């Protein structure tokens, strides 16, 4: 669909993380993030569409089209929003298609950001009282935390409310020169002794010393090559979640440390059940690195930790938990996540076709791709200690639950996303059905949930 564009001056540049995620997507590794709201009550789809328009006006990156100008990629802001990005479907009118199958099919539709906005939404009415509202984002435009920021803006616009970020309309990146993530990485030099030496050492360790042997792969029962994704979910109740919180407090660790440690144990047990040994398991965990002044900017403001463990590290759950805590604290204090920003920036200086080749190399060799991706977006609306008001309704409609879905690349085969909404711990597993059957994917997620619930933190 042709869209009327603004003046060429009104554009938003891509940062180094944007470009690398775009390169991954261009080799048929779908970089899509989904946010799913389960609703109880009636939703006015016309009003909802207008609320999405309002959020797109407040966050212009969500109304851009990817363009190439003078051999540089940028996002061109559009004034014409067309009919909007919202689709509406009624389960009762869908023949021979159940609710989950339709959702999965819709979420698997490609998102061409050269012709479409980097966001779309679906309101799927299950019956007269229940429905699902799904937002799909292209990861090259936004990370998980900022995707939730956009969804919150939609809800507040629907409710005719104002939030603390209401004055942030616009985008400080418009017509901006330079890469905000690289500049933020440079600013860390004064906070860490021998900063650049540590950045170089971290990259050398990741791409040379730690490359062999390659990380353990999760056993899968199929060997297809389709890039289709499927999803399954599990909810830990408020009572059980409170018990997990109590364990974390007693052990002097954060919830994320238990989630990560349980992830290592789940992978090892899963492989053991299927007669496969696990050597070095490496978990990829996103890290929020929001630069000053970018808190309310919808964009990618994330890097990653890649934390390895050996069989010896995993022999005792209490020792494993202490190691996970010590490693994450050390990497945080030494700003190790910024080493990847420098690597991404180096890669982003090449043309996109060269970056595609780099990504293909990573996928084919598999050596540098971690065992599994685990992301925890934390407390959703609001975060604990936040002064922002809680979000529990869209108009008179109750938001029963909020779940998210993270991308997954081929060598991993699956990823896990966690988030806490209204005292429920929501866990979603994104998997490739070409590698995992639905039964196996569900079994793995159930195993991981049991590992979290029953984790032995020691004393």
mmCIF file of C-alpha atoms in Angstrom, residues 3 49-64 77-78 81 84-86 117-119 150 153-154 157 170:
data_model
loop_
_atom_site.group_PDB
_atom_site.id
_atom_site.type_symbol
_atom_site.label_atom_id
_atom_site.label_comp_id
_atom_site.label_asym_id
_atom_site.label_seq_id
_atom_site.Cartn_x
_atom_site.Cartn_y
_atom_site.Cartn_z
ATOM 1 C CA UNK A 3 1.741 5.921 1.799
ATOM 2 C CA UNK A 49 -7.904 1.938 16.480
ATOM 3 C CA UNK A 50 -7.922 5.632 17.381
ATOM 4 C CA UNK A 51 -5.947 4.858 20.547
ATOM 5 C CA UNK A 52 -3.296 3.099 18.455
ATOM 6 C CA UNK A 53 -3.172 6.166 16.161
ATOM 7 C CA UNK A 54 -2.586 8.320 19.243
ATOM 8 C CA UNK A 55 0.235 6.067 20.461
ATOM 9 C CA UNK A 56 1.831 6.140 17.012
ATOM 10 C CA UNK A 57 1.733 9.936 17.071
ATOM 11 C CA UNK A 58 3.390 9.917 20.487
ATOM 12 C CA UNK A 59 6.039 7.422 19.344
ATOM 13 C CA UNK A 60 6.826 8.225 15.685
ATOM 14 C CA UNK A 61 9.070 5.184 15.155
ATOM 15 C CA UNK A 62 5.863 3.139 15.146
ATOM 16 C CA UNK A 63 4.696 5.004 12.006
ATOM 17 C CA UNK A 64 7.833 4.710 9.925
ATOM 18 C CA UNK A 77 8.147 9.034 9.336
ATOM 19 C CA UNK A 78 4.716 8.809 7.704
ATOM 20 C CA UNK A 81 -1.633 6.334 8.908
ATOM 21 C CA UNK A 84 -4.549 1.684 10.799
ATOM 22 C CA UNK A 85 -2.647 -1.415 11.861
ATOM 23 C CA UNK A 86 -5.545 -3.035 13.766
ATOM 24 C CA UNK A 117 4.763 0.029 9.949
ATOM 25 C CA UNK A 118 6.856 -1.965 12.458
ATOM 26 C CA UNK A 119 3.752 -2.729 14.532
ATOM 27 C CA UNK A 150 3.900 1.513 23.536
ATOM 28 C CA UNK A 153 0.317 4.310 25.766
ATOM 29 C CA UNK A 154 -2.402 2.677 23.661
ATOM 30 C CA UNK A 157 -5.134 6.791 25.114
ATOM 31 C CA UNK A 170 7.909 12.842 19.632
#
